[in-house]
Short mmCIF file of C-alpha atoms in Angstrom, two decimals:
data_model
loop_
_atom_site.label_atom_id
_atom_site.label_comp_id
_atom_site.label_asym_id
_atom_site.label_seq_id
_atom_site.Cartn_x
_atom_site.Cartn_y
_atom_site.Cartn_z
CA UNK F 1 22.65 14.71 173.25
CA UNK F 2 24.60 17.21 174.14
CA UNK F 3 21.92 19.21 176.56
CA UNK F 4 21.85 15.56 178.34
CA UNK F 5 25.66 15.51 178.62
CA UNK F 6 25.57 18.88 180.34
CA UNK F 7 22.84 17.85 182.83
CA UNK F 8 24.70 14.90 183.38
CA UNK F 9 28.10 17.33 184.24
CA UNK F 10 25.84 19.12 185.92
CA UNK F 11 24.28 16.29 188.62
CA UNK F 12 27.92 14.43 188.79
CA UNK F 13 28.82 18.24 189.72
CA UNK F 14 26.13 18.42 192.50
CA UNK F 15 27.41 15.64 194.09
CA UNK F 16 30.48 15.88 194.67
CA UNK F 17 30.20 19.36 195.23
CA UNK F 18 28.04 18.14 198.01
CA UNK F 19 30.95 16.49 199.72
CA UNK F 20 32.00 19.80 200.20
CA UNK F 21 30.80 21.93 202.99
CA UNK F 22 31.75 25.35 201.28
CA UNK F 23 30.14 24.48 197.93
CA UNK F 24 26.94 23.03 199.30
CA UNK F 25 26.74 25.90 201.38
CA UNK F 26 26.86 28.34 198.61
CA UNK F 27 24.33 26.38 196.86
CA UNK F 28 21.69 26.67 199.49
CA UNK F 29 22.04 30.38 199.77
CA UNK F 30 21.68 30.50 196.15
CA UNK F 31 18.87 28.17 195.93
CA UNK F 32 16.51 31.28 196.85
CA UNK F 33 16.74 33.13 193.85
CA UNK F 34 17.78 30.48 191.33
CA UNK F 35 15.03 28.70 188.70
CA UNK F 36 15.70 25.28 189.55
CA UNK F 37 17.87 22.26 191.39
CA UNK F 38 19.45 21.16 188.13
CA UNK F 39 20.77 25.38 187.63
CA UNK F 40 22.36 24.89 191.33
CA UNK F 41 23.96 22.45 189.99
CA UNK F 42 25.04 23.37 186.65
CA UNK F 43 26.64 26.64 188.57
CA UNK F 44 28.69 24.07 190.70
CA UNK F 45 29.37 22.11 188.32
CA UNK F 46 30.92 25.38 186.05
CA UNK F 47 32.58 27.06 188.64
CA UNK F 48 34.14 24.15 191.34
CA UNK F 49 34.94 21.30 189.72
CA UNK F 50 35.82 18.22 190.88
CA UNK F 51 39.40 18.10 192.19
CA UNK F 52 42.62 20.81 191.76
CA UNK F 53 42.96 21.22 188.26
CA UNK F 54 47.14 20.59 187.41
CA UNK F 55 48.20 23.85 185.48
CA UNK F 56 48.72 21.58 182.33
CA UNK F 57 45.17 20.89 182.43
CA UNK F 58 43.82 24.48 183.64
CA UNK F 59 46.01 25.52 180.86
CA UNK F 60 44.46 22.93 178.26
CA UNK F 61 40.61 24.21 178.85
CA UNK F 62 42.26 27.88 178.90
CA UNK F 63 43.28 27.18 175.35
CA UNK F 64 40.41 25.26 174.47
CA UNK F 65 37.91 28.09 176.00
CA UNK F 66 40.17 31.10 174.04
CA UNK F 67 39.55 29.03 170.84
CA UNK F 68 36.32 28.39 171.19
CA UNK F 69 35.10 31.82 172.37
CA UNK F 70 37.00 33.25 169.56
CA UNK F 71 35.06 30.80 167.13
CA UNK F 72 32.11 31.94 168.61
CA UNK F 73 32.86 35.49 167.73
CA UNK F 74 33.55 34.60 164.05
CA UNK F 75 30.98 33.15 163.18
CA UNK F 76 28.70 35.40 164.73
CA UNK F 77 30.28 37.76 162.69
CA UNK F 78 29.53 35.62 158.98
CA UNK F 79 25.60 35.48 160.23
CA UNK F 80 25.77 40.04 160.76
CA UNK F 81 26.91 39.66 157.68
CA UNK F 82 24.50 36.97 155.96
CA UNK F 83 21.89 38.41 158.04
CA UNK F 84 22.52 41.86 156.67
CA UNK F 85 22.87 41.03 152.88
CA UNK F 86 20.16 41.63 150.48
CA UNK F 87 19.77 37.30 150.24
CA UNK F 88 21.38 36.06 153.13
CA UNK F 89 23.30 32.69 152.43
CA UNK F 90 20.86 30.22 154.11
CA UNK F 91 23.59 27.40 154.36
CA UNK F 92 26.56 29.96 155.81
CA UNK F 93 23.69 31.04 158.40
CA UNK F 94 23.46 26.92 159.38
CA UNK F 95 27.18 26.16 159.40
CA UNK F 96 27.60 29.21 161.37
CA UNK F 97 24.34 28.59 163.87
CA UNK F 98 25.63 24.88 164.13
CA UNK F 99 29.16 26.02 165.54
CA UNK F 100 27.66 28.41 167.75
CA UNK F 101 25.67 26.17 169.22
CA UNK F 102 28.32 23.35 169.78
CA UNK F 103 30.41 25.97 171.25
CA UNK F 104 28.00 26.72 173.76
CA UNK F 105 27.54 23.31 174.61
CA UNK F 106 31.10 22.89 175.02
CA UNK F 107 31.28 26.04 177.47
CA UNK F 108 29.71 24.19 180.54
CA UNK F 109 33.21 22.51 180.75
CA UNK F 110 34.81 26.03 180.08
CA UNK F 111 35.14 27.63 183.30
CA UNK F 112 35.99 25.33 186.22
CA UNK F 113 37.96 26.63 189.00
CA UNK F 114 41.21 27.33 188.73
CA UNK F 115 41.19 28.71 185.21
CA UNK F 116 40.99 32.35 186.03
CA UNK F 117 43.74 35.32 185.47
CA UNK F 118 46.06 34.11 188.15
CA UNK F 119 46.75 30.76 186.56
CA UNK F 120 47.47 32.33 182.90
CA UNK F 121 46.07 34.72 180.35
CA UNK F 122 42.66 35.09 179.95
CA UNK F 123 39.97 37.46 179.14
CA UNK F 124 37.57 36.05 181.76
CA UNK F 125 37.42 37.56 184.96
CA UNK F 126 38.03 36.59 188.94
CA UNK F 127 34.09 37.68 189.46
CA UNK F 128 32.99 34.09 187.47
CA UNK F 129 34.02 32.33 190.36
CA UNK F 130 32.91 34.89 193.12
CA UNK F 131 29.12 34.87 191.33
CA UNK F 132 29.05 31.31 190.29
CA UNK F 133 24.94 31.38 190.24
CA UNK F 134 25.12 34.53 187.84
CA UNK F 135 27.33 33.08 185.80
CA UNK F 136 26.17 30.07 185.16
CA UNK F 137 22.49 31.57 184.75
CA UNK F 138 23.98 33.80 182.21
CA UNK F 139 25.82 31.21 180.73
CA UNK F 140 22.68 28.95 180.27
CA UNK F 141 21.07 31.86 178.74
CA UNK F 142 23.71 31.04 176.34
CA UNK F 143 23.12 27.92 175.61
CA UNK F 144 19.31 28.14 175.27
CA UNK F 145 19.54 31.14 172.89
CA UNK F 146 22.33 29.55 170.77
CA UNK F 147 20.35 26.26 170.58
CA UNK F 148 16.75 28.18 170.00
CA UNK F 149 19.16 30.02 166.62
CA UNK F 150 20.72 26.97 165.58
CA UNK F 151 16.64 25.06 165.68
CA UNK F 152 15.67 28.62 163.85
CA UNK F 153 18.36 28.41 161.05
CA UNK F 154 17.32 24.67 160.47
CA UNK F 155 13.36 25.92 159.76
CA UNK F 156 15.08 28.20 157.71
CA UNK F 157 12.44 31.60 158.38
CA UNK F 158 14.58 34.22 158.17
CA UNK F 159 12.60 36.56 160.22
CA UNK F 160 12.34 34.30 163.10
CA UNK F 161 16.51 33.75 162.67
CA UNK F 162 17.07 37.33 162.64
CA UNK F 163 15.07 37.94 166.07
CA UNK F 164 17.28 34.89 167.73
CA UNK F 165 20.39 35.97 166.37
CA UNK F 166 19.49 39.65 168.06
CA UNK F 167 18.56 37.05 171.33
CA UNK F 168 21.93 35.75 171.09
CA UNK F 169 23.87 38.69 170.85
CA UNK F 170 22.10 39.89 173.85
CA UNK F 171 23.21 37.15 175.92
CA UNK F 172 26.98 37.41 174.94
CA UNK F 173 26.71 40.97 175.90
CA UNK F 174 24.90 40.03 179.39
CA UNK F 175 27.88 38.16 180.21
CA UNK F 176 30.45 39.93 178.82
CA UNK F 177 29.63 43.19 180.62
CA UNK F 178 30.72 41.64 184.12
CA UNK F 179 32.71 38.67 183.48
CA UNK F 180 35.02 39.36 180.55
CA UNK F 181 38.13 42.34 180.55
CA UNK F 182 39.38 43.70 177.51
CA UNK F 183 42.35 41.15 176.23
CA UNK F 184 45.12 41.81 173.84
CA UNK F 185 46.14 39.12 171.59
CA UNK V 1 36.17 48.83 175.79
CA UNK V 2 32.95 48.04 178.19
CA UNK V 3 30.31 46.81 175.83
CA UNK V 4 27.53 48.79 177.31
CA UNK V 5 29.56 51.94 175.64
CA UNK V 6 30.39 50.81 172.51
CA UNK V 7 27.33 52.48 171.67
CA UNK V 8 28.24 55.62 172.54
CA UNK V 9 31.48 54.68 171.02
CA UNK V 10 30.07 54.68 167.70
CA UNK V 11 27.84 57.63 167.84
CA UNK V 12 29.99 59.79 168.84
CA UNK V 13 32.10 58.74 165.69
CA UNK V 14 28.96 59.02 163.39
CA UNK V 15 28.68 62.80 164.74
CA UNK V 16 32.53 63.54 163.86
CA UNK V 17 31.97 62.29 160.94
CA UNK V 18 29.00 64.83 160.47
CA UNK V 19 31.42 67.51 161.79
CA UNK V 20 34.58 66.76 159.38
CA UNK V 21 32.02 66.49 156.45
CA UNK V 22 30.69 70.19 157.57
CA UNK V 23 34.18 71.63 158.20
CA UNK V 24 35.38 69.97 154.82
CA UNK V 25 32.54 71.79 152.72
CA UNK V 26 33.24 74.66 154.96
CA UNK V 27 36.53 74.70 153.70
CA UNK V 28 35.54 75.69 150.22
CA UNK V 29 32.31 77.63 150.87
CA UNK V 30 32.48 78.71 154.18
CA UNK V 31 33.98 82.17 155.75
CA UNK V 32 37.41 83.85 154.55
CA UNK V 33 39.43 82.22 157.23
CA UNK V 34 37.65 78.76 157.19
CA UNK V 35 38.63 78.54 153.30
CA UNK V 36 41.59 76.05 152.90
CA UNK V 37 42.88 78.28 149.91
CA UNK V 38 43.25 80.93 152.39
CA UNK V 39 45.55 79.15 154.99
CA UNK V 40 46.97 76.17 153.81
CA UNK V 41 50.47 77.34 152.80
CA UNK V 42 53.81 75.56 151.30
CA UNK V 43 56.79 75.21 153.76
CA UNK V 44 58.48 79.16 152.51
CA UNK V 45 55.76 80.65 153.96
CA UNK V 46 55.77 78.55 157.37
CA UNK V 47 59.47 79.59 157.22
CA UNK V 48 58.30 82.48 156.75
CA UNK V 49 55.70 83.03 159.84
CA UNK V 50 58.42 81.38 161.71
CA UNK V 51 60.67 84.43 160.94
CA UNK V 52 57.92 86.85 161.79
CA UNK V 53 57.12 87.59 158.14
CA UNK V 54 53.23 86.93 158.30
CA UNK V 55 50.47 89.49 158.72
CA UNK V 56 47.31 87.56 157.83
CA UNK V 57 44.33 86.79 160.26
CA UNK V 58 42.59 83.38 161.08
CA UNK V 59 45.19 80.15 161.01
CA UNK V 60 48.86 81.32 160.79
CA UNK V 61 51.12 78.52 157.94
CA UNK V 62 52.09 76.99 160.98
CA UNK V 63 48.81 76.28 162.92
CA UNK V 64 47.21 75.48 159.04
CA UNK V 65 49.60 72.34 159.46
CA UNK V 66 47.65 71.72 162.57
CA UNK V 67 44.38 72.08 161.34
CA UNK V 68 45.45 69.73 158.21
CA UNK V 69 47.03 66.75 160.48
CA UNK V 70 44.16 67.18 162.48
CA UNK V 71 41.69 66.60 160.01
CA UNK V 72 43.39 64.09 158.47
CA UNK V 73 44.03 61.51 161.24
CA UNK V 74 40.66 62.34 162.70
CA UNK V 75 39.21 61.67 159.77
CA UNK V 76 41.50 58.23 159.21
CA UNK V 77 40.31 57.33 162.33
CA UNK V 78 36.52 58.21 161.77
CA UNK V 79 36.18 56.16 158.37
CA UNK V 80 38.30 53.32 159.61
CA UNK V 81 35.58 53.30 162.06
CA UNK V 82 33.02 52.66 159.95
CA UNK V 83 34.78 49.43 159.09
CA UNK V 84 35.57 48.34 162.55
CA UNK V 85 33.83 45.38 165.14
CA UNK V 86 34.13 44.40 167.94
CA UNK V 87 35.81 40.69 167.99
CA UNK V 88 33.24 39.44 169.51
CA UNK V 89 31.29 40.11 166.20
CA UNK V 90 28.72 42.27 168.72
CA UNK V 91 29.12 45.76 167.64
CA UNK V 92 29.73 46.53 164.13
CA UNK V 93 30.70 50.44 162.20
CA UNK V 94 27.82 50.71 160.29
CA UNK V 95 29.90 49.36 157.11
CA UNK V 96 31.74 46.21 158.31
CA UNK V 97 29.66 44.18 156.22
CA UNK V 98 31.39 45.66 153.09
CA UNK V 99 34.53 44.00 154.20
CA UNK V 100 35.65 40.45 155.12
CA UNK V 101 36.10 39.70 159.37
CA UNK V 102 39.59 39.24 158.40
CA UNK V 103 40.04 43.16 156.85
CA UNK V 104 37.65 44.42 159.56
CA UNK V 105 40.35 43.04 161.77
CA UNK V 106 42.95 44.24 160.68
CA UNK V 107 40.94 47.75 160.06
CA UNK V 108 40.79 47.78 164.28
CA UNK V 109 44.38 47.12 164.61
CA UNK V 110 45.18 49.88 162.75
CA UNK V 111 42.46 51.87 164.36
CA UNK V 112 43.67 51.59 167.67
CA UNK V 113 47.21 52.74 166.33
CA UNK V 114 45.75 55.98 164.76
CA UNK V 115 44.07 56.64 168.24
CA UNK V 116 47.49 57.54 169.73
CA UNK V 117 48.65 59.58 167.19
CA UNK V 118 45.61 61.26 166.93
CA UNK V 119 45.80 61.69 170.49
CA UNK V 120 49.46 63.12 169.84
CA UNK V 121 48.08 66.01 167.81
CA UNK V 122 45.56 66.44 170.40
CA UNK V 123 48.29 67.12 173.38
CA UNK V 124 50.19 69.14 170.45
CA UNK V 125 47.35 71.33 169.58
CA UNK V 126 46.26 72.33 172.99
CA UNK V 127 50.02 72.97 174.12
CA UNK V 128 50.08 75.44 171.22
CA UNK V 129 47.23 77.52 172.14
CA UNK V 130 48.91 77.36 176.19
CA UNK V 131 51.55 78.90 174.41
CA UNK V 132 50.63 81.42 172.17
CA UNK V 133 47.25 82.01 175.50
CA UNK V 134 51.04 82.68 177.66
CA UNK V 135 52.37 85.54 174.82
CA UNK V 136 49.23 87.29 174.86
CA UNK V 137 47.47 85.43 171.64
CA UNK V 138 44.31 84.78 172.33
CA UNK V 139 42.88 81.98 169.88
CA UNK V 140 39.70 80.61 171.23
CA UNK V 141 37.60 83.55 171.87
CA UNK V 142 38.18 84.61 168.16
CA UNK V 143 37.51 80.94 166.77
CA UNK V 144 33.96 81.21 168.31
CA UNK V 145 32.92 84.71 168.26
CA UNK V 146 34.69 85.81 164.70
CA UNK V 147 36.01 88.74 166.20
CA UNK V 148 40.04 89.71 167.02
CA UNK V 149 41.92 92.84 167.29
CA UNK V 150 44.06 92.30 164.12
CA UNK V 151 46.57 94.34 162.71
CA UNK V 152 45.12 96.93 160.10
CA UNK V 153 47.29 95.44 157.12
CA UNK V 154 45.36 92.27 157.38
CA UNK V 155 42.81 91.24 154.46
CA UNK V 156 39.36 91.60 156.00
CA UNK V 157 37.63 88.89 157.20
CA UNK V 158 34.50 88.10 155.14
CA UNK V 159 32.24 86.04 157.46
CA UNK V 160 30.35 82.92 155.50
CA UNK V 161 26.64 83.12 155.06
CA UNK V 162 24.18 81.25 157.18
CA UNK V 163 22.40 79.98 154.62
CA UNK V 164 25.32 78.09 153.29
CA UNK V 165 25.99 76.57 156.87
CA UNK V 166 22.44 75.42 156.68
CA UNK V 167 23.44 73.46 153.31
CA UNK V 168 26.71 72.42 154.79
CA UNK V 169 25.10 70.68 157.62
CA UNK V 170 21.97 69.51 155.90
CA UNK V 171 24.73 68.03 153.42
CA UNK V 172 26.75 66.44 155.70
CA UNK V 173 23.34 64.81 157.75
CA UNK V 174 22.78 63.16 154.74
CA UNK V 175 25.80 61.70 153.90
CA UNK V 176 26.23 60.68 157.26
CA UNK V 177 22.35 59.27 157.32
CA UNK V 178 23.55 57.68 153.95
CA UNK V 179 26.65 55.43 155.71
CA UNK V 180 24.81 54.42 158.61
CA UNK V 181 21.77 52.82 156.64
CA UNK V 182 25.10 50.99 154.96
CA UNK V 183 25.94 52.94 152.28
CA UNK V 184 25.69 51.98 148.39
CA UNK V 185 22.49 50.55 148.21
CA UNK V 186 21.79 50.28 152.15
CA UNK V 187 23.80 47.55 152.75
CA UNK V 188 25.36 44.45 150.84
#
């Protein structure tokens, strides 16, 4: 349900990013290299948004995306450590699998435009909206590896968990290494 | 930090920690001058040295202050280290697992903080050898080669024995090995 929400984002994105001359034309450059329509779409859909957000509102998903990323990182912290331990908790791993993969869901509303370091504080950086493909590829990568964990902790083979969980952390770091400076709470 | 040298990052702290766990056995085993019972003196005789009262060789009362702040913080800031990662949950000290993501937490807070005053004793330490380099002292050529012109009322200097350096080190590669399989029994 919530993969067909995000498409859905996604294709309400491409149109009326369409109506835009700038965005459209970024999209066709970018439909060289990029895996599919829906992707172009999804990238629009991350980076441009649909109108101006109001600095309440840019402020709001800010807050919401701080939150949420920070969630991320905690409980990807509980599964090193479950994942670690001699007999790894095989409910903490689920709970903690589950939330990731929510959160990643709930990161294709994340970064629209207009959320960057110039509106408030933020660890994410100008570059997601100069390389909206790359981004938004990166950030699907997201998404697939944190849903491929969360169907992995639900089987319940630790072996395969421990491989997607080392998946996962290689996406955050993917992303992280361009798009995200060094914040201080 | 850039996460493509957090890596590094922690490697590097693995190998201090292979260093201070050297120097530390060093300090009981190793040559006259290494010896902490030879140089680590109470505040009369820093008074002392200050005064011009000291005729020793290798680290002077003053300089053995050095040597223990150094040691200390760096090694502070080495095993709160091993309990450090990243908040991201990405890169972990080889035993953050021991402790809850709350106390790892705090654990970087406070390793940040050491940083600076370890870096303090850095910028301290390296003015002092400018200083004694600019009265004619030279300290690092004796450090590595063992050798100084020293005044003949000095105790002489007893160099350690290779063999025990071999020990030292194959000591310390353990322990070190030990803590980054994750300590007690390799983990939690």
């Amino acid at each position: 349900m919530r993969i067909a929400n995000f498409v859905a984002t996604a294709a309400v994105g491409l149109l009326l990013a369409c109506g835009r001359p700038q965005a459209s034309q970024a999209n066709n450059s970018q439909a060289a290299n990029s895996a599919s329509p829906a992707a172009n779409a999804a990238a629009t859909a991350i980076v441009a948004g649909a109108r101006p957000l109001s600095k309440d509102q840019a402020l709001k998903i800010m807050h919401e995306r701080h939150e949420g990323m920070e969630d991320v990182g905690k409980n990807n912290k509980v599964l090193r450590r479950e994942l670690t331990a001699a007999s790894p908790d095989l409910a903490a791993v689920r709970a903690a699998a589950a939330t990731i993969a929510r959160h990643s869901a709930e990161a294709a509303h994340w970064f629209p435009a207009g959320t960057g370091p110039d509106v408030g504080k933020t660890g994410a950086k100008p570059e997601i909206w100069q390389k909206p493909q790359d981004f938004a590829a990166k950030l699907r990568d997201f998404q697939i590896a944190a849903q491929a964990l969360n169907a992995a902790a639900r089987a319940g083979d630790l072996n395969a968990i421990k491989a997607r969980y080392g998946a996962l952390g290689g996406t955050c770091k993917a992303c992280h290494d361009n798009y995200r400076a060094e914040m201080k709470h | 930090m850039k996460n493509h040298e957090t890596d590094w990052h922690i490697w590097s702290g693995i190998a201090i920690l292979t260093l201070l766990l050297f120097r530390l056995m060093w300090g009981f085993v190793g040559s006259s001058t290494a010896r902490f019972s030879s140089f680590v003196r109470g505040p009369r005789q820093v008074l002392g040295y200050l005064r011009g009262e000291w005729t020793g060789i290798g680290h002077n009362p003053l300089g053995a202050l050095s040597v223990v702040a150094l040691f200390l913080v760096t090694a502070i800031q080495v095993g709160l280290g091993l309990f450090n990662e990243d908040e991201d949950g990405l890169y972990a000290g080889p035993l953050a697992s021991l402790v809850s993501p709350d106390t790892s937490e705090k654990i970087r807070e406070i390793h940040e903080a050491n940083f600076k005053i370890l870096l303090g004793l850095i910028v301290l330490h390296i003015a002092a050898i400018i200083f004694y380099r600019l009265r004619g002292k030279h300290l690092i050529k004796p450090m590595i080669t063992g050798r100084a012109a020293v005044d003949p009322v000095a105790e002489p200097f007893r160099p350690g024995r290779w063999w025990v350096a071999l020990i030292c080190l194959a000591v310390a590669f353990a322990i070190s090995r030990w803590i980054v399989a994750g300590a007690p029994p390799f983990g939690t």
